[in-house]
Amino acid sequence: MATLGRRLLRPALALLLLLLGACGLLVLPSLFGEAGGDQRLDLRELLALSVAAAEAGGRRVRAVHEAGPDLQQRTKGKTQEGAAELLTAGDLQSHRRMASLWASTFPGVRVISEEHDEAALDLSEPWDRKIPLEIQKLVPSGQTVSKDSVTVWIDPLDATQEYTEGLLTYVTTMVCVAIDGKPVIGVIHKPFSGFTAWALVGQGTNVSARESYNERSPQLIVSRSHAGTVRTFSQKAFGTSVNIIPAGGAGYKVLSLLNLNKAEQPDQADAYLHITFIKKWDICAGNAVLSALGGHMTTLDGKDIDYRDSPGNKEGLIASVGLDHLKLVKKVNGLGRAR
């Protein structure tokens, strides 16, 4: 009888709370769906949406390029080194689709994208909430995080310069979910091959590290637009015989550290080095993927990168998996000041 009494009291109490709220006498708690409470988000859903958004953006990137030749290319500014920052229809259409999926599925979640075109978001095509079988098998459900702790980083088109040059193997779309500033979910999608790498730190991933890496004389993958400067820097740190692989796109560079076949990933490197300013939407997803594999992405002096707010990382980076990361940091530490 006591149990029955409690069951009868619950709807009556809910009705009383709603009436008081309607009269302005009570702020309704979050269990009634109102803002202000500690809303919890399921990590597996966040991962599945990250994959869906990266792949949906990638379809727009590919469609624009295949419809060519006019990519509606323009310059949106310059990098700190004076190089032109390009913007294409592929960047914008990918951003609109990716940002729209997040806005329609988890309104109020903080999303930071490389592009800005919020007026054009389309909320009429929300995520279908389907969890891919691969994720279902590898990632348990029910693990949640506070909505307020989440920051989503979107790169709608990584390697725009290469995209305009037809160097499409470098192009990726990326999504990263950071929890309290730490990269936890990372997705790197290659639109022109259809390959998607994803990882949830501590839970599962669909990629792996290679069996061995060259620690004594590592092959370093670096920005192709700053290859000369990085070569000088790297020779001071690792010796004059160091091998340098210039490449486009931060996502591509992270994938070069993984165990992928040569057809999918032509370049294979032992470490990823960047010595100048870089935006966090370029690196957050890769950081999460490497962390899930026991690897690291840090500033040149070995500090973790905080993904809570400011979009820029001024301290350069070094990334590795399967190597003694501290040794790498010691080799480059201090040299970054003289770049």
mmCIF file of C-alpha atoms in Angstrom:
data_model
loop_
_atom_site.group_PDB
_atom_site.id
_atom_site.type_symbol
_atom_site.label_atom_id
_atom_site.label_comp_id
_atom_site.label_asym_id
_atom_site.label_seq_id
_atom_site.Cartn_x
_atom_site.Cartn_y
_atom_site.Cartn_z
ATOM 1 C CA MET A 1 0.000 0.000 0.000
ATOM 2 C CA ALA A 2 2.876 2.372 0.784
ATOM 3 C CA THR A 3 4.273 1.840 -2.713
ATOM 4 C CA LEU A 4 0.852 2.480 -4.270
ATOM 5 C CA GLY A 5 0.519 5.646 -2.226
ATOM 6 C CA ARG A 6 3.846 6.962 -3.490
ATOM 7 C CA ARG A 7 2.798 6.220 -7.096
ATOM 8 C CA LEU A 8 -0.420 8.203 -6.636
ATOM 9 C CA LEU A 9 1.409 11.114 -5.008
ATOM 10 C CA ARG A 10 3.960 11.519 -7.829
ATOM 11 C CA PRO A 11 1.539 12.772 -10.535
ATOM 12 C CA ALA A 12 -0.245 14.933 -7.979
ATOM 13 C CA LEU A 13 3.069 16.507 -6.911
ATOM 14 C CA ALA A 14 4.058 17.057 -10.538
ATOM 15 C CA LEU A 15 0.723 18.810 -11.216
ATOM 16 C CA LEU A 16 1.169 21.024 -8.135
ATOM 17 C CA LEU A 17 4.670 22.023 -9.235
ATOM 18 C CA LEU A 18 3.433 22.874 -12.728
ATOM 19 C CA LEU A 19 0.600 25.031 -11.314
ATOM 20 C CA LEU A 20 2.995 26.872 -9.033
ATOM 21 C CA GLY A 21 5.343 27.408 -11.937
ATOM 22 C CA ALA A 22 2.521 28.804 -14.067
ATOM 23 C CA CYS A 23 1.726 31.274 -11.290
ATOM 24 C CA GLY A 24 5.315 32.437 -11.154
ATOM 25 C CA LEU A 25 5.797 31.023 -7.643
ATOM 26 C CA LEU A 26 8.344 28.383 -8.557
ATOM 27 C CA VAL A 27 11.219 27.936 -10.991
ATOM 28 C CA LEU A 28 10.608 24.524 -12.517
ATOM 29 C CA PRO A 29 13.504 22.087 -12.206
ATOM 30 C CA SER A 30 15.369 20.609 -15.179
ATOM 31 C CA LEU A 31 13.486 17.277 -14.932
ATOM 32 C CA PHE A 32 10.609 19.048 -16.647
ATOM 33 C CA GLY A 33 12.905 19.952 -19.545
ATOM 34 C CA GLU A 34 13.583 23.565 -18.564
ATOM 35 C CA ALA A 35 17.010 25.152 -18.782
ATOM 36 C CA GLY A 36 19.097 25.791 -15.697
ATOM 37 C CA GLY A 37 19.592 22.223 -14.495
ATOM 38 C CA ASP A 38 22.545 19.932 -14.967
ATOM 39 C CA GLN A 39 21.484 18.332 -18.236
ATOM 40 C CA ARG A 40 23.386 15.140 -19.008
ATOM 41 C CA LEU A 41 24.498 14.092 -22.486
ATOM 42 C CA ASP A 42 25.322 10.523 -23.501
ATOM 43 C CA LEU A 43 28.897 10.150 -24.750
ATOM 44 C CA ARG A 44 27.967 7.495 -27.308
ATOM 45 C CA GLU A 45 25.367 9.806 -28.817
ATOM 46 C CA LEU A 46 27.913 12.625 -28.918
ATOM 47 C CA LEU A 47 30.341 10.339 -30.742
ATOM 48 C CA ALA A 48 27.738 9.110 -33.223
ATOM 49 C CA LEU A 49 26.616 12.672 -33.969
ATOM 50 C CA SER A 50 30.249 13.742 -34.422
ATOM 51 C CA VAL A 51 30.711 11.012 -37.035
ATOM 52 C CA ALA A 52 27.414 11.906 -38.753
ATOM 53 C CA ALA A 53 28.322 15.606 -38.852
ATOM 54 C CA ALA A 54 31.842 15.063 -40.202
ATOM 55 C CA GLU A 55 30.548 12.757 -42.943
ATOM 56 C CA ALA A 56 27.626 15.053 -43.821
ATOM 57 C CA GLY A 57 30.015 17.986 -44.111
ATOM 58 C CA GLY A 58 32.336 15.851 -46.195
ATOM 59 C CA ARG A 59 29.542 15.109 -48.669
ATOM 60 C CA ARG A 60 29.051 18.857 -49.178
ATOM 61 C CA VAL A 61 32.799 19.387 -49.611
ATOM 62 C CA ARG A 62 32.950 16.696 -52.277
ATOM 63 C CA ALA A 63 29.784 17.810 -54.053
ATOM 64 C CA VAL A 64 31.044 21.381 -54.421
ATOM 65 C CA HIS A 65 34.360 20.216 -55.839
ATOM 66 C CA GLU A 66 32.751 17.758 -58.253
ATOM 67 C CA ALA A 67 30.359 20.448 -59.469
ATOM 68 C CA GLY A 68 33.388 22.724 -60.201
ATOM 69 C CA PRO A 69 35.368 24.318 -61.598
ATOM 70 C CA ASP A 70 34.142 27.410 -59.727
ATOM 71 C CA LEU A 71 34.704 26.870 -55.998
ATOM 72 C CA GLN A 72 33.698 30.499 -55.270
ATOM 73 C CA GLN A 73 37.138 30.953 -53.792
ATOM 74 C CA ARG A 74 38.033 34.128 -51.933
ATOM 75 C CA THR A 75 40.498 35.299 -49.302
ATOM 76 C CA LYS A 76 39.068 35.786 -45.818
ATOM 77 C CA GLY A 77 42.267 37.108 -44.252
ATOM 78 C CA LYS A 78 45.887 36.240 -43.665
ATOM 79 C CA THR A 79 47.702 33.958 -41.283
ATOM 80 C CA GLN A 80 50.160 35.375 -38.754
ATOM 81 C CA GLU A 81 52.899 34.451 -41.226
ATOM 82 C CA GLY A 82 51.234 36.502 -43.975
ATOM 83 C CA ALA A 83 49.836 33.648 -46.070
ATOM 84 C CA ALA A 84 46.350 34.025 -47.528
ATOM 85 C CA GLU A 85 43.541 32.202 -45.722
ATOM 86 C CA LEU A 86 41.173 30.884 -48.360
ATOM 87 C CA LEU A 87 37.427 30.347 -48.156
ATOM 88 C CA THR A 88 35.380 28.347 -50.657
ATOM 89 C CA ALA A 89 31.791 27.283 -51.108
ATOM 90 C CA GLY A 90 32.913 23.887 -49.841
ATOM 91 C CA ASP A 91 33.959 25.396 -46.500
ATOM 92 C CA LEU A 92 30.678 27.259 -46.074
ATOM 93 C CA GLN A 93 28.321 24.493 -47.161
ATOM 94 C CA SER A 94 30.102 21.985 -44.959
ATOM 95 C CA HIS A 95 29.955 24.364 -41.990
ATOM 96 C CA ARG A 96 26.235 24.967 -42.460
ATOM 97 C CA ARG A 97 25.447 21.258 -42.532
ATOM 98 C CA MET A 98 27.683 20.308 -39.621
ATOM 99 C CA ALA A 99 26.635 23.202 -37.393
ATOM 100 C CA SER A 100 22.955 22.636 -38.259
ATOM 101 C CA LEU A 101 23.107 19.022 -37.095
ATOM 102 C CA TRP A 102 24.530 20.066 -33.740
ATOM 103 C CA ALA A 103 22.107 22.970 -33.297
ATOM 104 C CA SER A 104 19.047 20.862 -34.099
ATOM 105 C CA THR A 105 20.097 17.890 -31.949
ATOM 106 C CA PHE A 106 21.670 19.489 -28.902
ATOM 107 C CA PRO A 107 20.575 23.151 -28.813
ATOM 108 C CA GLY A 108 22.575 25.141 -26.336
ATOM 109 C CA VAL A 109 25.727 23.046 -26.614
ATOM 110 C CA ARG A 110 28.692 25.310 -27.266
ATOM 111 C CA VAL A 111 29.945 24.800 -30.819
ATOM 112 C CA ILE A 112 33.040 26.556 -32.184
ATOM 113 C CA SER A 113 33.547 26.322 -35.932
ATOM 114 C CA GLU A 114 36.217 27.724 -38.221
ATOM 115 C CA GLU A 115 33.495 29.408 -40.280
ATOM 116 C CA HIS A 116 30.650 31.683 -39.193
ATOM 117 C CA ASP A 117 27.321 31.667 -40.985
ATOM 118 C CA GLU A 118 24.718 31.021 -38.301
ATOM 119 C CA ALA A 119 21.903 32.795 -40.184
ATOM 120 C CA ALA A 120 22.040 30.083 -42.837
ATOM 121 C CA LEU A 121 21.671 27.118 -40.466
ATOM 122 C CA ASP A 122 19.010 24.632 -41.553
ATOM 123 C CA LEU A 123 17.298 22.933 -38.617
ATOM 124 C CA SER A 124 14.785 21.061 -40.799
ATOM 125 C CA GLU A 125 17.096 18.038 -41.265
ATOM 126 C CA PRO A 126 18.045 16.911 -37.768
ATOM 127 C CA TRP A 127 20.258 13.946 -36.964
ATOM 128 C CA ASP A 128 18.364 10.648 -37.229
ATOM 129 C CA ARG A 129 19.925 9.453 -33.923
ATOM 130 C CA LYS A 130 21.104 6.210 -35.475
ATOM 131 C CA ILE A 131 24.141 4.765 -33.710
ATOM 132 C CA PRO A 132 26.424 2.955 -36.213
ATOM 133 C CA LEU A 133 26.852 -0.746 -35.438
ATOM 134 C CA GLU A 134 30.608 -0.299 -35.140
ATOM 135 C CA ILE A 135 30.114 2.241 -32.356
ATOM 136 C CA GLN A 136 27.447 0.100 -30.690
ATOM 137 C CA LYS A 137 29.908 -2.794 -30.498
ATOM 138 C CA LEU A 138 32.884 -0.832 -29.208
ATOM 139 C CA VAL A 139 31.342 1.849 -26.999
ATOM 140 C CA PRO A 140 28.953 1.152 -24.092
ATOM 141 C CA SER A 141 25.960 3.424 -23.629
ATOM 142 C CA GLY A 142 24.799 5.211 -20.511
ATOM 143 C CA GLN A 143 27.981 7.165 -19.795
ATOM 144 C CA THR A 144 27.032 10.797 -19.536
ATOM 145 C CA VAL A 145 28.637 14.188 -19.074
ATOM 146 C CA SER A 146 27.276 17.556 -18.047
ATOM 147 C CA LYS A 147 26.068 19.658 -20.964
ATOM 148 C CA ASP A 148 27.836 22.672 -19.485
ATOM 149 C CA SER A 149 31.187 20.859 -19.622
ATOM 150 C CA VAL A 150 30.983 20.266 -23.404
ATOM 151 C CA THR A 151 32.700 22.311 -26.110
ATOM 152 C CA VAL A 152 32.427 21.106 -29.711
ATOM 153 C CA TRP A 153 35.109 22.092 -32.237
ATOM 154 C CA ILE A 154 34.274 21.876 -35.949
ATOM 155 C CA ASP A 155 36.646 22.137 -38.890
ATOM 156 C CA PRO A 156 34.343 22.073 -41.942
ATOM 157 C CA LEU A 157 37.212 21.764 -44.425
ATOM 158 C CA ASP A 158 40.795 21.201 -43.338
ATOM 159 C CA ALA A 159 43.420 21.909 -46.026
ATOM 160 C CA THR A 160 41.443 24.491 -48.005
ATOM 161 C CA GLN A 161 44.576 25.557 -49.904
ATOM 162 C CA GLU A 162 45.111 22.002 -51.092
ATOM 163 C CA TYR A 163 41.384 21.696 -51.875
ATOM 164 C CA THR A 164 41.710 24.573 -54.345
ATOM 165 C CA GLU A 165 44.841 23.008 -55.846
ATOM 166 C CA GLY A 166 43.202 19.618 -56.387
ATOM 167 C CA LEU A 167 45.422 17.892 -53.782
ATOM 168 C CA LEU A 168 42.389 16.146 -52.363
ATOM 169 C CA THR A 169 44.082 13.415 -50.333
ATOM 170 C CA TYR A 170 45.009 16.076 -47.764
ATOM 171 C CA VAL A 171 41.407 17.254 -47.283
ATOM 172 C CA THR A 172 39.460 16.250 -44.164
ATOM 173 C CA THR A 173 36.432 17.351 -42.177
ATOM 174 C CA MET A 174 36.755 17.113 -38.409
ATOM 175 C CA VAL A 175 34.713 17.202 -35.214
ATOM 176 C CA CYS A 176 36.027 17.160 -31.668
ATOM 177 C CA VAL A 177 34.162 17.090 -28.362
ATOM 178 C CA ALA A 178 36.110 18.461 -25.413
ATOM 179 C CA ILE A 179 34.969 17.889 -21.832
ATOM 180 C CA ASP A 180 36.191 20.531 -19.398
ATOM 181 C CA GLY A 181 38.833 21.475 -21.956
ATOM 182 C CA LYS A 182 40.152 17.946 -22.567
ATOM 183 C CA PRO A 183 39.688 16.353 -26.027
ATOM 184 C CA VAL A 184 37.556 13.242 -25.501
ATOM 185 C CA ILE A 185 35.899 12.547 -28.874
ATOM 186 C CA GLY A 186 37.718 12.941 -32.172
ATOM 187 C CA VAL A 187 36.503 12.326 -35.728
ATOM 188 C CA ILE A 188 38.623 12.788 -38.874
ATOM 189 C CA HIS A 189 36.811 12.134 -42.164
ATOM 190 C CA LYS A 190 38.371 12.035 -45.642
ATOM 191 C CA PRO A 191 35.621 13.129 -48.069
ATOM 192 C CA PHE A 192 37.328 11.941 -51.232
ATOM 193 C CA SER A 193 37.950 8.386 -50.047
ATOM 194 C CA GLY A 194 35.065 8.006 -47.595
ATOM 195 C CA PHE A 195 37.334 6.901 -44.744
ATOM 196 C CA THR A 196 36.452 8.014 -41.210
ATOM 197 C CA ALA A 197 38.676 7.677 -38.152
ATOM 198 C CA TRP A 198 36.938 8.075 -34.806
ATOM 199 C CA ALA A 199 37.843 7.679 -31.159
ATOM 200 C CA LEU A 200 36.341 8.081 -27.701
ATOM 201 C CA VAL A 201 39.118 8.329 -25.131
ATOM 202 C CA GLY A 202 39.020 5.461 -22.656
ATOM 203 C CA GLN A 203 36.252 3.632 -24.537
ATOM 204 C CA GLY A 204 36.982 2.709 -28.124
ATOM 205 C CA THR A 205 38.298 3.632 -31.556
ATOM 206 C CA ASN A 206 38.262 2.216 -35.076
ATOM 207 C CA VAL A 207 41.960 2.934 -35.739
ATOM 208 C CA SER A 208 45.224 1.728 -34.231
ATOM 209 C CA ALA A 209 48.855 2.691 -33.886
ATOM 210 C CA ARG A 210 51.543 0.987 -35.952
ATOM 211 C CA GLU A 211 53.656 -1.764 -34.396
ATOM 212 C CA SER A 212 56.857 0.283 -34.405
ATOM 213 C CA TYR A 213 58.191 3.812 -34.876
ATOM 214 C CA ASN A 214 61.686 5.210 -35.434
ATOM 215 C CA GLU A 215 62.627 7.058 -32.269
ATOM 216 C CA ARG A 216 66.305 7.610 -33.019
ATOM 217 C CA SER A 217 65.745 9.350 -36.355
ATOM 218 C CA PRO A 218 61.998 9.975 -36.676
ATOM 219 C CA GLN A 219 60.336 11.001 -39.889
ATOM 220 C CA LEU A 220 58.616 14.283 -39.105
ATOM 221 C CA ILE A 221 55.487 15.377 -40.939
ATOM 222 C CA VAL A 222 55.154 19.154 -41.119
ATOM 223 C CA SER A 223 53.196 21.919 -42.827
ATOM 224 C CA ARG A 224 53.992 22.107 -46.534
ATOM 225 C CA SER A 225 53.499 25.886 -46.433
ATOM 226 C CA HIS A 226 56.276 26.275 -43.814
ATOM 227 C CA ALA A 227 58.467 23.303 -44.723
ATOM 228 C CA GLY A 228 61.696 25.308 -45.063
ATOM 229 C CA THR A 229 61.411 26.919 -41.641
ATOM 230 C CA VAL A 230 60.491 23.633 -39.984
ATOM 231 C CA ARG A 231 63.405 21.847 -41.669
ATOM 232 C CA THR A 232 65.900 24.241 -40.095
ATOM 233 C CA PHE A 233 64.202 23.909 -36.728
ATOM 234 C CA SER A 234 64.075 20.110 -36.964
ATOM 235 C CA GLN A 235 67.731 19.773 -37.927
ATOM 236 C CA LYS A 236 68.703 21.673 -34.791
ATOM 237 C CA ALA A 237 66.550 19.368 -32.672
ATOM 238 C CA PHE A 238 67.057 15.973 -34.342
ATOM 239 C CA GLY A 239 70.225 16.326 -36.437
ATOM 240 C CA THR A 240 70.930 17.171 -40.063
ATOM 241 C CA SER A 241 69.858 13.738 -41.326
ATOM 242 C CA VAL A 242 66.266 14.117 -40.066
ATOM 243 C CA ASN A 243 63.616 13.211 -42.641
ATOM 244 C CA ILE A 244 60.938 15.826 -43.322
ATOM 245 C CA ILE A 245 57.573 15.085 -44.957
ATOM 246 C CA PRO A 246 55.764 18.272 -46.020
ATOM 247 C CA ALA A 247 51.985 17.808 -46.137
ATOM 248 C CA GLY A 248 48.741 19.757 -46.027
ATOM 249 C CA GLY A 249 46.073 19.594 -43.350
ATOM 250 C CA ALA A 250 46.436 18.866 -39.650
ATOM 251 C CA GLY A 251 43.967 15.981 -39.865
ATOM 252 C CA TYR A 252 46.004 14.316 -42.608
ATOM 253 C CA LYS A 253 49.184 14.699 -40.553
ATOM 254 C CA VAL A 254 47.656 12.945 -37.543
ATOM 255 C CA LEU A 255 46.429 10.100 -39.768
ATOM 256 C CA SER A 256 50.009 9.656 -41.022
ATOM 257 C CA LEU A 257 50.964 8.478 -37.514
ATOM 258 C CA LEU A 258 48.431 5.642 -37.529
ATOM 259 C CA ASN A 259 48.288 2.099 -38.874
ATOM 260 C CA LEU A 260 46.571 2.796 -42.200
ATOM 261 C CA ASN A 261 47.270 1.266 -45.585
ATOM 262 C CA LYS A 262 49.311 3.258 -48.087
ATOM 263 C CA ALA A 263 46.406 3.550 -50.511
ATOM 264 C CA GLU A 264 44.374 5.351 -47.853
ATOM 265 C CA GLN A 265 47.268 7.266 -46.296
ATOM 266 C CA PRO A 266 50.218 7.752 -48.683
ATOM 267 C CA ASP A 267 52.513 9.303 -46.063
ATOM 268 C CA GLN A 268 53.611 7.551 -42.892
ATOM 269 C CA ALA A 269 55.443 9.558 -40.252
ATOM 270 C CA ASP A 270 56.802 8.980 -36.766
ATOM 271 C CA ALA A 271 55.875 12.367 -35.302
ATOM 272 C CA TYR A 272 53.962 15.496 -36.279
ATOM 273 C CA LEU A 273 55.669 18.843 -35.668
ATOM 274 C CA HIS A 274 54.225 22.336 -36.025
ATOM 275 C CA ILE A 275 56.213 25.329 -34.850
ATOM 276 C CA THR A 276 53.894 28.278 -35.507
ATOM 277 C CA PHE A 277 50.440 29.468 -34.448
ATOM 278 C CA ILE A 278 47.628 27.007 -35.194
ATOM 279 C CA LYS A 279 43.869 27.054 -34.573
ATOM 280 C CA LYS A 280 42.329 24.546 -32.174
ATOM 281 C CA TRP A 281 39.647 23.357 -34.609
ATOM 282 C CA ASP A 282 42.589 22.095 -36.717
ATOM 283 C CA ILE A 283 44.045 19.926 -33.954
ATOM 284 C CA CYS A 284 41.401 19.001 -31.356
ATOM 285 C CA ALA A 285 40.073 15.928 -33.198
ATOM 286 C CA GLY A 286 43.563 14.606 -33.851
ATOM 287 C CA ASN A 287 44.488 15.213 -30.233
ATOM 288 C CA ALA A 288 41.554 13.073 -29.100
ATOM 289 C CA VAL A 289 42.379 10.261 -31.537
ATOM 290 C CA LEU A 290 45.999 10.114 -30.399
ATOM 291 C CA SER A 291 45.002 10.244 -26.724
ATOM 292 C CA ALA A 292 42.645 7.293 -27.243
ATOM 293 C CA LEU A 293 45.608 5.299 -28.592
ATOM 294 C CA GLY A 294 47.900 6.221 -25.710
ATOM 295 C CA GLY A 295 49.629 8.932 -27.730
ATOM 296 C CA HIS A 296 50.127 12.613 -27.059
ATOM 297 C CA MET A 297 49.727 16.026 -28.631
ATOM 298 C CA THR A 298 51.287 18.828 -26.628
ATOM 299 C CA THR A 299 52.809 22.244 -27.082
ATOM 300 C CA LEU A 300 56.516 22.292 -27.915
ATOM 301 C CA ASP A 301 57.317 22.586 -24.207
ATOM 302 C CA GLY A 302 55.168 19.590 -23.313
ATOM 303 C CA LYS A 303 52.026 21.269 -21.985
ATOM 304 C CA ASP A 304 48.552 19.911 -22.657
ATOM 305 C CA ILE A 305 46.395 22.087 -24.908
ATOM 306 C CA ASP A 306 43.222 23.486 -23.328
ATOM 307 C CA TYR A 307 40.137 23.319 -25.573
ATOM 308 C CA ARG A 308 37.730 25.326 -23.445
ATOM 309 C CA ASP A 309 37.801 28.747 -25.033
ATOM 310 C CA SER A 310 40.372 30.737 -27.019
ATOM 311 C CA PRO A 311 40.654 29.302 -30.544
ATOM 312 C CA GLY A 312 44.383 29.829 -30.988
ATOM 313 C CA ASN A 313 47.377 27.772 -29.881
ATOM 314 C CA LYS A 314 50.476 29.960 -30.019
ATOM 315 C CA GLU A 315 52.986 27.493 -28.604
ATOM 316 C CA GLY A 316 53.342 25.125 -31.574
ATOM 317 C CA LEU A 317 52.852 21.401 -31.124
ATOM 318 C CA ILE A 318 54.446 18.006 -31.269
ATOM 319 C CA ALA A 319 52.343 14.875 -31.619
ATOM 320 C CA SER A 320 53.253 11.209 -31.402
ATOM 321 C CA VAL A 321 52.001 7.723 -30.600
ATOM 322 C CA GLY A 322 54.203 4.729 -29.884
ATOM 323 C CA LEU A 323 57.217 6.907 -29.018
ATOM 324 C CA ASP A 324 58.612 8.327 -25.792
ATOM 325 C CA HIS A 325 56.881 11.677 -26.085
ATOM 326 C CA LEU A 326 58.873 13.217 -23.240
ATOM 327 C CA LYS A 327 62.113 12.547 -25.143
ATOM 328 C CA LEU A 328 60.687 14.291 -28.200
ATOM 329 C CA VAL A 329 59.668 17.276 -26.091
ATOM 330 C CA LYS A 330 63.152 17.493 -24.577
ATOM 331 C CA LYS A 331 64.679 17.572 -28.058
ATOM 332 C CA VAL A 332 62.545 20.474 -29.250
ATOM 333 C CA ASN A 333 62.108 22.298 -25.931
ATOM 334 C CA GLY A 334 63.703 25.735 -26.040
ATOM 335 C CA LEU A 335 64.244 25.689 -29.787
ATOM 336 C CA GLY A 336 60.744 27.050 -30.365
ATOM 337 C CA ARG A 337 61.808 30.394 -28.975
ATOM 338 C CA ALA A 338 64.303 30.805 -31.832
ATOM 339 C CA ARG A 339 62.129 29.765 -34.758
#
